[in-house]
Amino acid sequence: MVKHNIILIGMPGVGKTTLGRLVAQQMELSFVDLDEWIEQHSHHDIPSLFARGETCFRDWESKACQQVSTYEYTLVATGGGVVLRAQNMTLLQRAGHILWLYRPLYQLMRTLQGENRPLLQGSKTRLRTLYKERYELYRQYGDACICNTKTEQQTIDKMTCYIQHYFAANKP
């Protein structure tokens, strides 16, 4: 049975949450941001969980993946590192169609300037390392790729068109 969820993966700063929320609203889908789910259910913000160790955060992320794998007609924005655990990706693959949002490294560096994200800590070197570590995983797990290199509206239009075609081809 095909699950009618769209799961967004990609690097931090690529637009998973921002674009996902807008596309879900436009398409009248439910929307879940895994980081928000984690904060709500753990009663801690993401930096606090990372302060306890990345494993603590990743364990909560796995719990979130398990929960959203039961949803239907939901657009899910994951964290950039969700691909690091194969068990997460197995759950998400069963949960729906995985859409990789891609943006070149140089654009991500501009986007993330001045942002306080636990794994980046303001370091361009760290971002380059994460990009190299994760790029092949995104390629491996993404059922399709949408490039977010144009305007926000152009990317929203591409995502919406793609998702409409996916749902039309996989009617229940």
mmCIF file of C-alpha atoms in Angstrom:
data_model
loop_
_atom_site.group_PDB
_atom_site.id
_atom_site.type_symbol
_atom_site.label_atom_id
_atom_site.label_comp_id
_atom_site.label_asym_id
_atom_site.label_seq_id
_atom_site.Cartn_x
_atom_site.Cartn_y
_atom_site.Cartn_z
ATOM 1 C CA MET A 1 0.000 0.000 0.000
ATOM 2 C CA VAL A 2 1.316 3.422 -0.971
ATOM 3 C CA LYS A 3 1.499 5.942 1.857
ATOM 4 C CA HIS A 4 0.504 9.422 0.751
ATOM 5 C CA ASN A 5 3.134 11.401 2.618
ATOM 6 C CA ILE A 6 5.923 13.545 1.275
ATOM 7 C CA ILE A 7 9.141 13.461 3.274
ATOM 8 C CA LEU A 8 11.616 16.297 2.702
ATOM 9 C CA ILE A 9 15.321 15.620 3.202
ATOM 10 C CA GLY A 10 18.310 17.847 2.549
ATOM 11 C CA MET A 11 21.002 19.966 4.118
ATOM 12 C CA PRO A 12 20.300 22.530 6.840
ATOM 13 C CA GLY A 13 19.259 25.800 5.244
ATOM 14 C CA VAL A 14 17.903 24.279 2.030
ATOM 15 C CA GLY A 15 14.329 25.276 2.899
ATOM 16 C CA LYS A 16 12.712 22.068 4.122
ATOM 17 C CA THR A 17 10.697 23.746 6.872
ATOM 18 C CA THR A 18 9.968 27.069 5.191
ATOM 19 C CA LEU A 19 9.031 25.637 1.796
ATOM 20 C CA GLY A 20 7.410 22.545 3.270
ATOM 21 C CA ARG A 21 5.064 24.593 5.422
ATOM 22 C CA LEU A 22 4.055 26.786 2.447
ATOM 23 C CA VAL A 23 3.550 23.838 0.079
ATOM 24 C CA ALA A 24 1.538 21.900 2.677
ATOM 25 C CA GLN A 25 -0.698 24.902 3.244
ATOM 26 C CA GLN A 26 -1.188 25.434 -0.491
ATOM 27 C CA MET A 27 -1.982 21.755 -1.066
ATOM 28 C CA GLU A 28 -4.099 21.389 2.091
ATOM 29 C CA LEU A 29 -1.832 18.724 3.570
ATOM 30 C CA SER A 30 -0.920 18.343 7.208
ATOM 31 C CA PHE A 31 2.583 19.547 8.021
ATOM 32 C CA VAL A 32 5.071 18.217 10.559
ATOM 33 C CA ASP A 33 8.534 19.548 11.216
ATOM 34 C CA LEU A 34 10.551 16.821 12.950
ATOM 35 C CA ASP A 35 12.578 19.322 14.987
ATOM 36 C CA GLU A 36 9.368 20.911 16.281
ATOM 37 C CA TRP A 37 7.956 17.454 17.062
ATOM 38 C CA ILE A 38 11.138 16.617 18.988
ATOM 39 C CA GLU A 39 11.022 19.851 20.983
ATOM 40 C CA GLN A 40 7.354 19.369 21.821
ATOM 41 C CA HIS A 41 7.711 15.750 22.932
ATOM 42 C CA SER A 42 11.107 15.957 24.640
ATOM 43 C CA HIS A 43 10.275 19.254 26.387
ATOM 44 C CA HIS A 44 13.736 20.533 25.392
ATOM 45 C CA ASP A 45 14.960 22.710 22.563
ATOM 46 C CA ILE A 46 17.310 21.263 19.957
ATOM 47 C CA PRO A 47 20.488 22.962 21.295
ATOM 48 C CA SER A 48 19.748 21.535 24.783
ATOM 49 C CA LEU A 49 19.405 18.028 23.365
ATOM 50 C CA PHE A 50 22.657 18.411 21.430
ATOM 51 C CA ALA A 51 24.321 19.652 24.627
ATOM 52 C CA ARG A 52 23.554 16.201 26.069
ATOM 53 C CA GLY A 53 25.299 14.667 23.067
ATOM 54 C CA GLU A 54 24.375 14.149 19.459
ATOM 55 C CA THR A 55 23.224 10.599 20.257
ATOM 56 C CA CYS A 56 20.557 11.998 22.590
ATOM 57 C CA PHE A 57 19.205 14.164 19.787
ATOM 58 C CA ARG A 58 19.423 11.356 17.201
ATOM 59 C CA ASP A 59 17.472 9.033 19.533
ATOM 60 C CA TRP A 60 14.659 11.595 19.710
ATOM 61 C CA GLU A 61 14.843 11.994 15.946
ATOM 62 C CA SER A 62 14.363 8.230 15.546
ATOM 63 C CA LYS A 63 11.307 8.376 17.832
ATOM 64 C CA ALA A 64 9.897 11.164 15.672
ATOM 65 C CA CYS A 65 10.479 9.121 12.503
ATOM 66 C CA GLN A 66 8.675 6.191 14.059
ATOM 67 C CA GLN A 67 5.692 8.377 14.912
ATOM 68 C CA VAL A 68 5.383 10.168 11.558
ATOM 69 C CA SER A 69 5.653 6.850 9.732
ATOM 70 C CA THR A 70 2.065 6.248 10.873
ATOM 71 C CA TYR A 71 0.715 9.484 9.321
ATOM 72 C CA GLU A 72 -1.159 9.902 6.057
ATOM 73 C CA TYR A 73 -1.386 12.934 3.715
ATOM 74 C CA THR A 74 1.320 14.783 5.599
ATOM 75 C CA LEU A 75 4.285 16.740 4.376
ATOM 76 C CA VAL A 76 7.203 16.095 6.734
ATOM 77 C CA ALA A 77 10.274 18.333 7.024
ATOM 78 C CA THR A 78 13.136 16.341 8.499
ATOM 79 C CA GLY A 79 16.356 17.535 10.053
ATOM 80 C CA GLY A 80 19.424 17.495 7.825
ATOM 81 C CA GLY A 81 20.983 14.551 9.658
ATOM 82 C CA VAL A 82 17.999 12.193 9.562
ATOM 83 C CA VAL A 83 19.793 10.278 6.776
ATOM 84 C CA LEU A 84 22.600 9.288 9.153
ATOM 85 C CA ARG A 85 20.576 6.431 10.627
ATOM 86 C CA ALA A 86 19.468 3.768 8.184
ATOM 87 C CA GLN A 87 16.603 2.805 10.532
ATOM 88 C CA ASN A 88 15.173 6.330 10.175
ATOM 89 C CA MET A 89 15.290 6.122 6.425
ATOM 90 C CA THR A 90 13.682 2.677 6.362
ATOM 91 C CA LEU A 91 10.767 4.060 8.383
ATOM 92 C CA LEU A 92 10.500 7.160 6.214
ATOM 93 C CA GLN A 93 10.664 5.155 2.985
ATOM 94 C CA ARG A 94 7.710 3.107 4.218
ATOM 95 C CA ALA A 95 5.947 6.306 5.284
ATOM 96 C CA GLY A 96 5.933 7.964 1.890
ATOM 97 C CA HIS A 97 7.779 9.489 -1.016
ATOM 98 C CA ILE A 98 11.141 11.059 -0.187
ATOM 99 C CA LEU A 99 11.845 14.346 -1.884
ATOM 100 C CA TRP A 100 15.418 15.661 -1.682
ATOM 101 C CA LEU A 101 15.655 19.442 -1.632
ATOM 102 C CA TYR A 102 19.020 20.413 -3.051
ATOM 103 C CA ARG A 103 20.953 23.661 -2.985
ATOM 104 C CA PRO A 104 24.643 24.091 -3.911
ATOM 105 C CA LEU A 105 27.094 24.524 -1.047
ATOM 106 C CA TYR A 106 27.958 28.129 -1.903
ATOM 107 C CA GLN A 107 24.273 29.087 -1.657
ATOM 108 C CA LEU A 108 23.893 27.251 1.651
ATOM 109 C CA MET A 109 26.844 29.165 3.063
ATOM 110 C CA ARG A 110 25.141 32.454 2.211
ATOM 111 C CA THR A 111 21.799 31.253 3.568
ATOM 112 C CA LEU A 112 23.213 30.053 6.886
ATOM 113 C CA GLN A 113 25.469 33.028 7.633
ATOM 114 C CA GLY A 114 24.855 34.138 11.186
ATOM 115 C CA GLU A 115 22.464 31.297 12.048
ATOM 116 C CA ASN A 116 22.952 29.382 15.270
ATOM 117 C CA ARG A 117 22.568 25.701 14.426
ATOM 118 C CA PRO A 118 24.067 23.182 16.843
ATOM 119 C CA LEU A 119 26.041 21.146 14.305
ATOM 120 C CA LEU A 120 27.342 24.135 12.346
ATOM 121 C CA GLN A 121 28.470 26.449 15.132
ATOM 122 C CA GLY A 122 29.099 29.219 12.586
ATOM 123 C CA SER A 123 31.832 27.273 10.816
ATOM 124 C CA LYS A 124 32.024 27.120 7.025
ATOM 125 C CA THR A 125 34.500 24.243 7.382
ATOM 126 C CA ARG A 126 31.948 22.274 9.385
ATOM 127 C CA LEU A 127 29.268 22.937 6.760
ATOM 128 C CA ARG A 128 31.595 21.691 4.007
ATOM 129 C CA THR A 129 32.277 18.529 6.020
ATOM 130 C CA LEU A 130 28.578 17.858 6.612
ATOM 131 C CA TYR A 131 27.853 18.465 2.931
ATOM 132 C CA LYS A 132 30.496 15.913 1.899
ATOM 133 C CA GLU A 133 29.286 13.378 4.492
ATOM 134 C CA ARG A 134 25.614 13.650 3.584
ATOM 135 C CA TYR A 135 25.461 14.368 -0.147
ATOM 136 C CA GLU A 136 25.589 10.709 -1.225
ATOM 137 C CA LEU A 137 23.059 9.741 1.449
ATOM 138 C CA TYR A 138 20.597 12.314 0.126
ATOM 139 C CA ARG A 139 21.133 10.979 -3.390
ATOM 140 C CA GLN A 140 20.690 7.414 -2.182
ATOM 141 C CA TYR A 141 17.487 7.995 -0.244
ATOM 142 C CA GLY A 142 15.802 10.661 -2.346
ATOM 143 C CA ASP A 143 13.116 9.286 -4.649
ATOM 144 C CA ALA A 144 13.366 12.575 -6.523
ATOM 145 C CA CYS A 145 15.319 15.821 -6.291
ATOM 146 C CA ILE A 146 14.070 19.395 -6.449
ATOM 147 C CA CYS A 147 16.707 22.107 -6.834
ATOM 148 C CA ASN A 148 16.098 25.157 -4.684
ATOM 149 C CA THR A 149 18.294 27.551 -6.644
ATOM 150 C CA LYS A 150 15.723 30.044 -7.938
ATOM 151 C CA THR A 151 13.140 32.140 -6.141
ATOM 152 C CA GLU A 152 11.092 30.763 -3.271
ATOM 153 C CA GLN A 153 7.941 30.866 -5.408
ATOM 154 C CA GLN A 154 9.600 29.012 -8.285
ATOM 155 C CA THR A 155 10.692 26.257 -5.913
ATOM 156 C CA ILE A 156 7.226 26.082 -4.344
ATOM 157 C CA ASP A 157 5.722 25.777 -7.822
ATOM 158 C CA LYS A 158 8.137 22.952 -8.727
ATOM 159 C CA MET A 159 7.401 21.115 -5.490
ATOM 160 C CA THR A 160 3.641 21.515 -5.817
ATOM 161 C CA CYS A 161 3.624 20.328 -9.424
ATOM 162 C CA TYR A 162 5.784 17.333 -8.567
ATOM 163 C CA ILE A 163 3.661 16.333 -5.554
ATOM 164 C CA GLN A 164 0.398 16.698 -7.511
ATOM 165 C CA HIS A 165 1.758 14.382 -10.210
ATOM 166 C CA TYR A 166 2.978 11.914 -7.588
ATOM 167 C CA PHE A 167 -0.419 11.803 -5.856
ATOM 168 C CA ALA A 168 -2.259 11.503 -9.189
ATOM 169 C CA ALA A 169 -0.087 8.546 -10.189
ATOM 170 C CA ASN A 170 -0.594 6.850 -6.798
ATOM 171 C CA LYS A 171 -4.293 7.251 -6.117
ATOM 172 C CA PRO A 172 -5.647 5.002 -3.347
#
